Structure formats: C-alpha cells, structure tokens
C-alpha cells in the first residue's frame, strides 16, 4: 500500500510547560495543526512532497507566532534578515536564499531560485533583485513588525547579547525556525526550512537554514531533514546531510541516525536544537536535545501527532 | 615517525596541453610551487595545519593567475564578489565569508569570523563591516582589475553566458578556485578554499566555496577536503563532507571516497570539477573529472608533486 507522511517544526529550545499557559499552548497547537493540514491535503490528493513542504512552510511564515516570515525577529540594526531553503529528493535539486528583507515568503523565493536560475543560493540584494524580477510579493517593513519581537531586541541589547528567539528570560534559548519534510504517494521526498534568524544578531550573519546539507537536505535514497537550533553548530556538524550519511553509509535507521546526530554529535560541540525527518518508508523522526520543540506530523496509516514539550 | 602533508589546488576545468604554451605552463607551475613552499615551511617547523592552509591560500589569492583575491573574475555588474572559508579538524571550528568586494585576503577574513565572532558565516556588507572593525587590509577596485578578466566578461556578455573562469573559448569550462588542505606534525587537519566566483554571474550568487561541508571540510577523525568545480552541484552533493562520510561511515579510503564522489556521484547529476584531500595518516588525494586541475602536494616522506593535466 502506498503511503504518505509529513512532519513540521516551529523551532526548538527552552519551551517549558511551567512558562506556558493553556491559552498560549492552544494557540501554538492550532497553528501547527493548520499548517500540517495544508501539507496533508496536498499529499492525500497525490500532490508532490515539494509542493507540500513549500505550502506548509509558507503558512508557518505567515503566522506571527513563529520566527520566520512575518514573525521574524530583529537584527541589531532593527532590520529583518530572513533565510530559507528547499530541496527535492528525486533530482537533488535545491534552492536557498539568505539576508532577505522584504519578501513575504522566502521559501517561495528559494523554490524560484531552484527552478528559474542556474544557481542554488542567492543572498542579499541580489536575491531581492531576483525576487522583483519574479514579481514576488514584497512587504513594507511594518508587516514584519511585532511588538513582542521588538521588546526582545531591546532586552537583548540591554544585555548586549544575541538571543535566539522570543525568550521570556535571557537564560532561555529558543531557536526560531520553521520547517517541513514530506514523503509523497510517488515515493519522493522533500524538505524546506525558513527562519528570521537571531534577535540582535550581527548584520550579515548566515545560519544553517539556507545551507543545503546543514539545515535542509532531501534525497530519495535516504531521507528528508529540516533542522532548528544553534545554527553555527548545525553548520559545523553538517547536521541534515549527516543524518542521511549515517543512514545510507552507516546503515542506521532514520531514528537511530537522528538520535546519533542530535543527542551525541551535536552536544559534543555544545550544539543544541533538533530536527524533523522522514524516510522513504514513511518513518518519521522528531528529535531534539532541548526542553521542547514545536512539532507535528501526519502519517497516512497512523494519523496526526502534535507536540511541544519533551514529555 | 611523525609526518606532515599538504595539497593545494588552483582550479579545475578544461585545461588542455594543446592550449598551453611552455611559458604559461611554467608560470602556473612556479606559482603553485611558491604557494606550496609557504605551507610546507610552516608545517616543517611544527606550525599548525590551520596556519599552513591560511597562508598558502593567502599567497594564491595574491597571485593574478588564479581566480581568487587579486585575480578574481567579474560579475555581470563589473563587480568582484569573493567567497572563502576555512575549517580546522580538531574542534570542528569554521569560518566563512561571501560576497566580499574590497578585502584583499578573504581567507583571512574567514579565519577572523571563526576566531573573533560567535558566527560561522558572514556575507555581504555585514562581512565587509566586520572586516573594517578588524582593520583588515582592503583594496580599491582597480587592485582586482586585470585586463584578461575584463575581456572574459565582455566575451561572456556577448554570448549572454555565465562562464566559470578564464576560458579561451566558450566551450571551455574552468572552475577558478584556490584551496589547500594540510596535516600537521601534531596530527591535526585543516582546509581552506577561496574564489572569485564565475564570470558574468548573477549578483548575489553564493557558490560552494563558503559552504562548510560542500566546498570545504576538515575533521581530524577523517580528512580535510577543498573543492573546485561547478559549485551548485557541489552544494547539492555536499561534496566535502560526503568524502568524509564515505570514509568514516562507509569505511572507504580517502582515495576511494574521493573517487566515488568525483567520478560517480557528481557526474550522476552532471557536476564537474575536482577536490584535494588529506587524511590523518597523511595520504593525499588529488581527484578531478575534468581535463585538468592546477594542483601540487608535498609529503614529508615522499616530497613534492606538481601537476596540471590529467596525464
């Protein structure tokens, strides 16, 4: 029997049950469900994994709750710099964009880079210029303004620190990124990731999200992976491709490979965060070494799962 | 007995014996020897692999013959956009810069990103700003002007094509990049890569050179790798880390792993180019699927090798 599967994340970090209230919890859960449903509907009606991850991530970008697209955090310059990438596992085609300031949906720009240029990765003003050529929807700066994000910047500045997402206290770390991975009824895999970066980050910093092999990877021969976490460590550990390599060359299962990377290799260099993965058999992994990760999944045989905390 | 080893490259592509003359050949050979000697001297006097690859690549950046630093090609906007990265294999620390316009030695800027920031990758104006803070030497635009490179741009424009380096005819492809990998007497590995990109490339394009895991990777548990080729394919195939993964998880030798990636996996998606690698035993691989690759190596037991063509 043919099957399909999708998993999504909305970031990992210090997400404690004690710091949440019932209303906030419901908000996140219903946002995750809404995004998941978009991908699920595409996959169920025999759409491609690539369309499913793109449309799901687009929905998460449009949601203020998550640090990507509309909900992006502020850089030290009171700017927004968004990154995104997408990859499909059949032909290993990929697209990525970085340091995007005005484009409403960076994940869609990444897909256009993949499909309409000879390049994989466009950054900065060159990427914005390409977006205009493609007549992509761009937004004024105040579309990306949210009061909560601005307060975070002021807090981060006052302590002269980079903080990684909307942390209520500075000891909290939260890695704001959104992502999706999917297996479609044709047996193809795809992955997409999008982020608004780190609050108070240095202008021009590129994290793991637009790095194919670090934040995003898909290959029909193995798995599709989307990451969220302390991006620098994910780059140095080549996390997304690392999981693939452990599966295909190290003969581990998706779950074993994910755990090896997230629970063992990443902590060995003090990296934290998590990832979502799906393999060609439809197995799903939702793996993180932080207190929580906003996550959800749907499998055509087993139905829906939505989670926030570790347990 | 302790040993050291170093390998360098100056780009791969359609480098035909028939298109070279004896004088040009000598120029390239002596430039390669000069760079190699810098790294060799550092390693012989118990310097670090990291210093050796940095200083060697710096020398290649200063040489007009190669597409990096001074000899960088022109973008479609008559600009220069340079990329570089560096990684050390003991702590897996890494630094990378992209879309650099004025800095004399991008590889040194990459090392400063690694050592003086919390980030791995800075791009564009943010990277230039960081360079100024670090008081790095920057050069006026005409330092990067070479008549030959400008003629290449005009040629590429007239045919509305991206060309990959100084090709005498448009059917030629040459991937201009420089790189170095080294094993030091302490048993540590390092890799560095630097490039001036592609002639007539789209403004804002990021290739594999600054992508840790694609163009550059080093891990004392396996190998150090620096790549040169059709960058987009090297990103999609995660070439540098792929060689590492095939060694460590697939139990291949450095040479077997390099050949698998360069001769089999890359061509499967129509990627061409090559790589240099060194493992922790001092084995060296100089592997390419093009007509030639400017390359040289030195091993404390076996001495020097300099090569240009396939045979």
XYZ file of C-alpha atoms in Angstrom:
622
model
C 0.000 0.000 0.000
C 1.212 3.439 -0.866
C 1.553 5.896 1.968
C 2.420 9.484 2.623
C 3.877 11.292 5.598
C 4.688 14.817 6.664
C 6.384 16.385 9.662
C 6.754 20.045 10.583
C 8.514 22.094 13.230
C 8.209 25.629 14.547
C 11.509 25.854 16.416
C 13.192 24.217 19.412
C 14.572 25.498 22.688
C 13.718 26.216 26.283
C 9.992 25.686 25.988
C 8.874 24.822 29.497
C 5.399 23.683 30.432
C 5.689 25.879 33.532
C 6.225 29.003 31.426
C 3.229 28.376 29.172
C -0.431 28.894 29.884
C -3.308 26.914 28.467
C -4.307 29.628 26.033
C -0.814 30.084 24.593
C -0.434 26.328 24.292
C -3.663 26.118 22.310
C -2.560 28.919 20.004
C 0.631 27.065 19.093
C -1.124 23.731 18.742
C -3.765 25.086 16.429
C -1.179 26.945 14.334
C 0.791 23.735 13.938
C -2.377 21.801 13.038
C -3.390 24.377 10.472
C -0.019 24.204 8.721
C 0.068 20.424 8.907
C -3.351 20.187 7.311
C -2.208 22.158 4.282
C 0.580 19.694 3.576
C -1.573 16.697 4.397
C -4.267 17.760 1.946
C -1.717 18.192 -0.831
C -0.181 14.780 -0.189
C -3.509 12.987 0.143
C -4.649 14.305 -3.226
C -1.450 12.943 -4.802
C 0.394 16.270 -4.794
C 4.173 16.341 -4.636
C 6.256 16.359 -1.468
C 7.878 19.514 -2.860
C 4.540 21.354 -3.058
C 3.570 20.061 0.365
C 6.685 21.347 2.137
C 6.627 24.673 0.282
C 2.976 25.410 1.071
C 3.274 24.243 4.662
C 6.309 26.409 5.327
C 4.605 29.331 3.597
C 1.745 29.004 6.070
C 4.166 28.947 9.001
C 5.925 32.026 7.577
C 2.605 33.858 7.519
C 1.944 33.048 11.188
C 3.162 35.633 13.693
C 3.896 33.015 16.323
C 6.949 31.597 14.613
C 10.294 33.210 13.840
C 10.133 33.162 10.041
C 8.454 35.407 7.500
C 6.016 37.679 9.270
C 7.128 36.729 12.788
C 10.834 37.267 12.111
C 12.989 38.681 14.915
C 15.012 41.897 14.700
C 18.713 42.132 13.904
C 20.928 44.525 15.872
C 20.148 47.145 13.171
C 16.375 46.818 13.677
C 16.178 45.047 10.370
C 14.831 41.682 9.433
C 17.074 39.239 7.639
C 15.338 36.058 6.618
C 16.802 32.843 5.215
C 15.135 29.863 3.579
C 15.921 26.765 1.568
C 14.178 23.910 -0.172
C 15.332 20.618 -1.692
C 13.694 17.751 -3.546
C 14.991 14.221 -3.249
C 14.456 12.849 -6.750
C 16.842 15.026 -8.758
C 18.637 16.538 -5.758
C 17.676 19.996 -6.927
C 17.829 22.724 -4.325
C 17.302 26.447 -3.824
C 18.273 28.776 -0.998
C 18.102 32.461 -0.143
C 19.683 34.481 2.626
C 19.553 38.006 4.090
C 16.087 38.673 2.664
C 14.492 41.895 3.877
C 11.172 42.444 2.129
C 9.946 39.223 0.531
C 6.786 37.926 2.160
C 7.577 34.256 1.682
C 11.279 33.437 1.484
C 10.574 29.720 0.991
C 8.848 30.504 -2.293
C 11.793 32.613 -3.379
C 14.076 29.660 -2.594
C 11.945 27.466 -4.834
C 12.175 30.010 -7.661
C 15.965 30.064 -7.308
C 15.864 26.278 -7.681
C 13.563 26.286 -10.697
C 14.305 29.520 -12.551
C 18.057 30.048 -12.217
C 21.261 28.083 -12.773
C 22.144 28.765 -9.170
C 21.334 27.147 -5.840
C 21.954 30.010 -3.460
C 21.293 33.755 -3.826
C 21.940 36.184 -0.979
C 21.259 39.775 -0.037
C 20.411 42.478 -2.538
C 20.981 40.085 -5.432
C 18.294 37.793 -4.047
C 15.914 40.731 -3.530
C 16.532 41.854 -7.082
C 15.727 38.368 -8.354
C 12.526 38.429 -6.276
C 11.480 41.640 -8.034
C 12.218 40.108 -11.433
C 9.979 37.202 -10.457
C 7.328 39.675 -9.250
C 7.204 38.089 -5.849
C 5.077 39.705 -3.207
C 7.115 42.009 -1.028
C 6.014 43.716 2.134
C 6.765 47.030 3.823
C 8.919 46.884 6.921
C 5.982 47.198 9.311
C 4.467 43.939 8.068
C 7.362 42.244 9.860
C 6.986 44.405 12.982
C 5.591 42.704 16.045
C 5.709 44.374 19.431
C 6.917 41.233 21.178
C 9.877 40.865 18.806
C 10.834 44.491 19.294
C 10.777 44.130 23.075
C 13.075 41.119 22.673
C 15.528 43.255 20.744
C 15.534 45.903 23.465
C 16.081 43.202 26.067
C 18.895 41.621 24.086
C 20.532 44.990 23.509
C 20.325 45.934 27.172
C 22.297 42.813 27.999
C 24.448 43.102 24.875
C 23.597 39.588 23.874
C 22.432 37.733 20.891
C 19.285 35.867 21.785
C 17.962 33.196 19.606
C 14.254 33.792 19.708
C 11.479 35.109 21.888
C 12.860 34.154 25.269
C 10.996 35.401 28.294
C 14.172 35.371 30.276
C 17.691 35.541 28.988
C 18.577 32.137 30.328
C 16.048 30.773 27.915
C 17.193 29.833 24.490
C 14.774 29.294 21.710
C 15.737 28.655 18.146
C 13.116 30.091 15.925
C 12.893 28.346 12.620
C 10.106 26.611 10.787
C 10.409 23.594 8.550
C 8.669 20.719 6.867
C 9.627 17.344 5.427
C 7.388 15.086 3.394
C 7.066 11.766 1.586
C 4.513 11.752 -1.222
C 2.478 8.922 -2.731
C 5.020 8.670 -5.575
C 7.751 7.864 -3.070
C 9.550 11.189 -3.396
C 10.957 13.203 -0.522
C 11.350 16.945 0.003
C 12.411 19.324 2.759
C 12.095 23.066 3.374
C 13.238 25.385 6.160
C 12.753 29.102 6.840
C 13.899 31.449 9.575
C 14.022 35.044 10.737
C 17.406 34.471 12.380
C 18.550 35.514 15.842
C 17.463 38.569 17.813
C 20.204 41.214 17.893
C 22.369 39.150 15.524
C 25.193 40.717 13.619
C 24.118 42.134 10.300
C 25.095 39.704 7.531
C 25.174 36.534 9.618
C 24.133 33.442 7.695
C 22.937 30.470 9.735
C 22.285 26.852 8.837
C 18.809 27.374 7.377
C 19.899 28.274 3.822
C 22.788 25.799 3.883
C 21.919 22.677 1.942
C 23.321 19.777 3.957
C 23.316 21.715 7.236
C 19.745 22.945 7.833
C 17.957 21.192 4.974
C 18.536 18.055 2.925
C 16.461 15.627 0.881
C 17.449 12.558 -1.079
C 15.018 9.848 -2.148
C 17.735 7.281 -1.405
C 17.561 8.104 2.281
C 15.581 10.817 3.991
C 14.409 14.419 4.094
C 15.584 16.542 7.028
C 14.821 20.054 8.329
C 16.702 21.453 11.321
C 16.247 24.062 14.028
C 18.818 25.061 16.577
C 22.067 26.869 17.220
C 22.793 27.311 13.522
C 26.557 27.654 13.741
C 26.851 24.227 15.331
C 24.497 22.729 12.769
C 26.765 24.047 10.013
C 29.915 22.693 11.629
C 28.247 19.296 12.143
C 26.610 19.243 8.700
C 23.539 18.007 10.503
C 20.967 17.365 7.765
C 23.301 15.514 5.424
C 24.963 13.840 8.411
C 21.707 12.046 9.222
C 21.463 10.953 5.587
C 25.069 9.687 5.608
C 24.554 7.710 8.819
C 21.506 6.060 7.254
C 22.932 5.295 3.832
C 26.596 4.663 4.646
C 26.329 3.852 8.354
C 23.265 1.614 7.935
C 21.339 3.170 10.795
C 17.586 3.714 10.787
C 16.285 7.275 10.469
C 15.562 7.353 14.192
C 18.978 5.961 15.132
C 20.754 8.354 12.781
C 18.784 11.349 14.055
C 19.479 10.456 17.669
C 23.174 9.914 16.986
C 23.489 13.386 15.477
C 21.196 15.297 17.847
C 21.927 13.509 21.134
C 25.597 12.663 20.666
C 27.478 14.519 17.908
C 25.863 17.940 18.321
C 26.276 18.003 22.123
C 29.951 17.033 21.645
C 30.500 20.540 20.265
C 27.846 22.075 22.571
C 25.227 22.494 19.882
C 21.567 22.341 20.772
C 18.321 22.141 18.892
C 16.521 19.471 16.948
C 15.358 18.187 13.612
C 12.476 16.536 11.852
C 12.962 13.763 9.337
C 11.034 11.370 7.154
C 12.456 8.430 5.230
C 11.285 6.728 2.056
C 9.331 4.168 4.054
C 7.396 6.916 5.768
C 9.116 6.634 9.136
C 9.110 9.937 10.958
C 11.664 11.267 13.424
C 11.081 14.299 15.666
C 14.301 14.574 17.611
C 15.645 17.361 19.862
C 18.041 17.837 22.768
C 16.294 20.936 24.162
C 13.356 21.269 26.561
C 10.883 21.400 23.762
C 10.263 21.651 20.044
C 7.071 22.836 18.389
C 6.300 19.907 16.149
C 3.573 17.971 14.404
C 3.292 15.093 11.991
C 0.799 13.181 9.949
C 1.170 9.668 8.554
C -1.437 8.159 6.240
C -1.503 4.990 8.367
C -1.157 6.415 11.864
C -2.756 9.834 11.723
C -1.798 13.031 13.464
C 0.609 13.948 16.247
C 1.155 17.400 17.765
C 3.726 18.082 20.488
C 5.519 20.899 22.261
C 7.419 19.608 25.313
C 9.859 16.775 25.724
C 7.402 14.549 27.531
C 57.623 8.710 12.735
C 55.600 11.871 12.622
C 54.784 13.245 9.230
C 53.164 16.199 7.607
C 51.438 16.681 4.284
C 49.886 19.467 2.269
C 47.982 19.660 -1.009
C 46.814 22.709 -2.929
C 44.748 23.451 -5.995
C 44.272 26.431 -8.285
C 41.074 25.357 -10.024
C 39.907 22.586 -12.357
C 38.386 22.525 -15.813
C 39.182 22.340 -19.489
C 42.916 22.767 -19.170
C 44.327 21.206 -22.318
C 48.000 20.668 -23.005
C 47.338 21.750 -26.570
C 46.027 25.139 -25.436
C 49.018 25.912 -23.192
C 52.485 27.007 -24.148
C 55.690 26.230 -22.310
C 55.951 29.681 -20.804
C 52.394 29.734 -19.459
C 52.874 26.248 -18.077
C 55.997 27.342 -16.243
C 54.198 30.361 -14.802
C 51.486 28.184 -13.300
C 53.931 25.580 -12.047
C 56.109 28.108 -10.321
C 53.111 29.864 -8.770
C 51.902 26.541 -7.397
C 55.408 25.715 -6.089
C 55.707 29.086 -4.412
C 52.397 28.666 -2.579
C 53.194 25.071 -1.659
C 56.522 26.096 -0.189
C 54.842 28.539 2.175
C 52.671 25.826 3.653
C 55.477 23.289 3.672
C 57.773 25.597 5.623
C 55.094 26.233 8.231
C 54.384 22.531 8.664
C 58.059 21.516 8.740
C 58.748 23.972 11.540
C 55.890 22.431 13.565
C 53.345 25.098 12.645
C 49.660 24.274 12.605
C 47.733 22.899 9.644
C 45.401 25.862 10.125
C 48.216 28.401 9.672
C 49.567 26.416 6.727
C 46.308 26.399 4.757
C 45.563 30.026 5.581
C 48.962 31.324 4.489
C 49.065 29.132 1.389
C 45.640 30.260 0.236
C 46.586 33.867 1.002
C 49.529 33.505 -1.371
C 47.287 32.049 -4.086
C 44.821 34.917 -3.550
C 47.640 37.399 -4.138
C 48.601 35.735 -7.431
C 46.913 37.149 -10.518
C 46.883 33.774 -12.271
C 44.158 32.266 -10.126
C 40.508 33.217 -9.737
C 40.558 34.318 -6.093
C 41.587 37.515 -4.358
C 43.523 39.693 -6.791
C 42.774 37.533 -9.839
C 39.010 37.375 -9.236
C 36.685 37.399 -12.238
C 33.990 39.998 -12.904
C 30.306 39.604 -12.078
C 27.664 40.757 -14.566
C 27.743 44.147 -12.754
C 31.509 44.578 -13.277
C 31.983 43.925 -9.611
C 34.029 41.374 -7.786
C 32.336 39.112 -5.303
C 34.707 36.840 -3.460
C 33.970 33.916 -1.160
C 36.207 31.995 1.214
C 36.077 29.506 4.059
C 38.375 27.749 6.494
C 37.929 24.862 8.942
C 40.094 23.114 11.480
C 39.650 19.433 12.268
C 40.373 19.295 16.000
C 37.467 21.355 17.379
C 35.494 21.495 14.121
C 35.610 25.277 14.198
C 34.936 27.027 10.931
C 34.631 30.463 9.358
C 33.247 31.589 6.023
C 32.614 34.808 4.119
C 30.706 35.533 0.952
C 30.085 38.406 -1.490
C 33.262 40.227 -0.426
C 34.114 43.234 -2.572
C 37.173 45.012 -1.155
C 39.042 42.759 1.262
C 42.481 41.798 -0.038
C 42.508 38.329 1.506
C 39.082 36.784 2.058
C 40.593 33.626 3.574
C 41.985 35.710 6.439
C 38.606 37.305 6.963
C 37.081 33.819 7.143
C 39.575 32.906 9.852
C 38.673 36.034 11.820
C 34.976 35.129 11.602
C 35.931 31.745 13.042
C 38.063 33.132 15.847
C 36.547 36.524 16.716
C 32.782 36.055 16.369
C 30.097 33.660 17.586
C 29.195 33.054 13.962
C 30.461 30.779 11.229
C 29.301 32.617 8.133
C 29.083 36.356 7.379
C 28.000 37.638 3.983
C 27.891 40.866 2.019
C 28.007 44.297 3.603
C 27.900 42.774 7.076
C 31.083 40.850 6.317
C 32.752 43.979 4.901
C 31.767 45.908 8.000
C 33.298 43.200 10.190
C 36.472 43.395 8.083
C 36.702 47.118 8.802
C 36.217 46.521 12.525
C 39.081 44.027 12.354
C 41.147 46.582 10.413
C 41.749 44.160 7.592
C 43.562 45.387 4.532
C 41.115 46.434 1.858
C 41.915 47.357 -1.703
C 40.494 49.785 -4.242
C 38.527 48.265 -7.087
C 41.396 48.541 -9.564
C 43.573 46.204 -7.486
C 41.198 43.453 -8.615
C 41.187 44.658 -12.224
C 43.031 42.507 -14.719
C 42.671 43.059 -18.426
C 42.267 39.365 -19.164
C 39.374 39.041 -16.689
C 37.638 42.053 -18.157
C 37.913 40.636 -21.670
C 36.344 37.439 -20.353
C 33.394 39.404 -19.040
C 32.874 41.093 -22.405
C 33.057 37.708 -24.109
C 30.598 36.160 -21.663
C 28.225 39.095 -22.024
C 28.322 38.959 -25.796
C 27.137 35.377 -25.618
C 24.907 36.047 -22.614
C 26.508 33.255 -20.706
C 27.947 32.628 -17.348
C 31.465 31.366 -17.761
C 33.289 29.809 -14.965
C 36.780 31.153 -15.357
C 39.264 32.402 -17.906
C 38.261 30.226 -20.804
C 39.932 30.925 -24.111
C 36.922 29.661 -25.931
C 33.401 29.424 -24.645
C 33.304 25.670 -24.935
C 35.986 25.609 -22.276
C 34.935 25.420 -18.699
C 37.303 26.271 -15.962
C 36.375 26.471 -12.343
C 38.517 29.071 -10.728
C 39.027 28.462 -7.076
C 42.073 28.005 -4.907
C 42.394 25.794 -1.897
C 44.684 23.993 0.491
C 44.449 21.048 2.878
C 47.085 20.049 5.406
C 48.093 17.555 8.088
C 50.482 18.952 10.685
C 53.058 17.196 12.893
C 50.547 17.216 15.763
C 48.154 15.118 13.699
C 45.638 17.897 13.104
C 43.913 18.622 9.818
C 42.694 21.865 8.250
C 41.221 23.025 4.950
C 40.698 26.407 3.274
C 39.146 27.492 -0.024
C 38.803 30.858 -1.766
C 37.253 32.002 -5.020
C 36.368 34.978 -7.178
C 33.260 33.210 -8.460
C 32.017 32.919 -12.026
C 32.447 35.443 -14.824
C 29.179 37.236 -15.574
C 27.477 35.523 -12.641
C 24.297 36.887 -11.186
C 24.899 39.411 -8.442
C 24.420 37.733 -5.068
C 25.121 34.166 -6.145
C 26.773 32.083 -3.451
C 28.675 29.003 -4.584
C 30.104 26.040 -2.697
C 33.320 27.736 -1.584
C 31.936 29.351 1.605
C 29.674 26.394 2.357
C 31.167 24.243 5.090
C 30.508 20.644 4.040
C 30.189 21.499 0.345
C 33.414 23.271 -0.701
C 35.457 22.877 2.478
C 35.537 20.417 5.362
C 38.036 19.228 7.958
C 37.696 16.707 10.759
C 40.646 15.051 12.478
C 38.606 11.833 12.623
C 38.695 11.587 8.838
C 40.083 14.046 6.352
C 40.416 17.628 5.156
C 38.898 18.490 1.785
C 38.892 21.555 -0.504
C 36.842 21.564 -3.708
C 36.778 23.301 -7.068
C 34.123 22.904 -9.718
C 30.588 23.675 -10.741
C 29.655 24.982 -7.306
C 25.918 24.404 -7.478
C 26.461 20.679 -7.999
C 28.996 20.562 -5.202
C 26.402 22.076 -2.853
C 23.697 19.636 -3.909
C 26.106 16.700 -3.473
C 27.586 18.034 -0.217
C 30.924 17.056 -1.696
C 33.487 17.830 1.022
C 31.540 16.250 3.886
C 30.404 13.447 1.564
C 34.010 12.284 1.203
C 34.378 12.378 4.989
C 31.143 10.392 5.464
C 32.201 7.736 2.943
C 35.488 7.325 4.832
C 34.164 7.295 8.366
C 30.759 5.641 7.897
C 31.331 3.857 4.576
C 34.815 2.617 5.522
C 36.433 3.658 2.261
C 39.964 5.009 1.984
C 40.420 8.713 1.209
C 41.232 7.879 -2.407
C 38.240 5.532 -2.775
C 35.901 8.031 -1.162
C 37.182 10.912 -3.310
C 36.839 8.868 -6.490
C 33.337 7.726 -5.550
C 32.185 11.315 -5.117
C 34.072 12.932 -8.005
C 33.877 10.150 -10.600
C 30.477 8.663 -9.792
C 28.127 10.763 -7.627
C 28.949 14.194 -9.069
C 28.657 13.062 -12.720
C 25.291 11.457 -11.852
C 23.918 14.997 -11.518
C 26.235 16.363 -14.253
C 28.593 18.128 -11.895
C 32.228 18.552 -12.841
C 35.346 19.645 -11.079
C 37.651 18.137 -8.513
C 38.963 18.157 -5.000
C 42.073 17.790 -2.925
C 42.155 15.833 0.293
C 44.488 14.676 3.012
C 43.706 12.178 5.746
C 45.117 11.795 9.238
C 47.678 9.252 8.004
C 48.993 11.770 5.503
C 47.506 10.130 2.425
C 46.822 12.672 -0.287
C 44.113 12.618 -2.934
C 44.073 14.930 -5.979
C 40.943 13.875 -7.820
C 39.085 15.523 -10.736
C 36.734 14.589 -13.554
C 37.783 17.458 -15.854
C 40.650 17.736 -18.353
C 42.940 19.221 -15.778
C 43.360 20.681 -12.325
C 46.141 23.001 -11.190
C 47.483 21.090 -8.228
C 50.509 20.406 -6.090
C 51.353 18.490 -2.955
C 54.162 17.865 -0.529
C 54.532 14.924 1.817
C 57.332 14.785 4.385
C 58.204 11.226 3.264
C 57.658 11.459 -0.483
C 58.435 15.053 -1.379
C 56.847 17.301 -3.941
C 54.383 16.796 -6.797
C 53.129 19.448 -9.220
C 50.551 18.720 -11.937
C 48.225 20.413 -14.392
C 46.769 17.895 -16.875
C 45.034 14.610 -16.384
C 48.010 12.544 -17.555
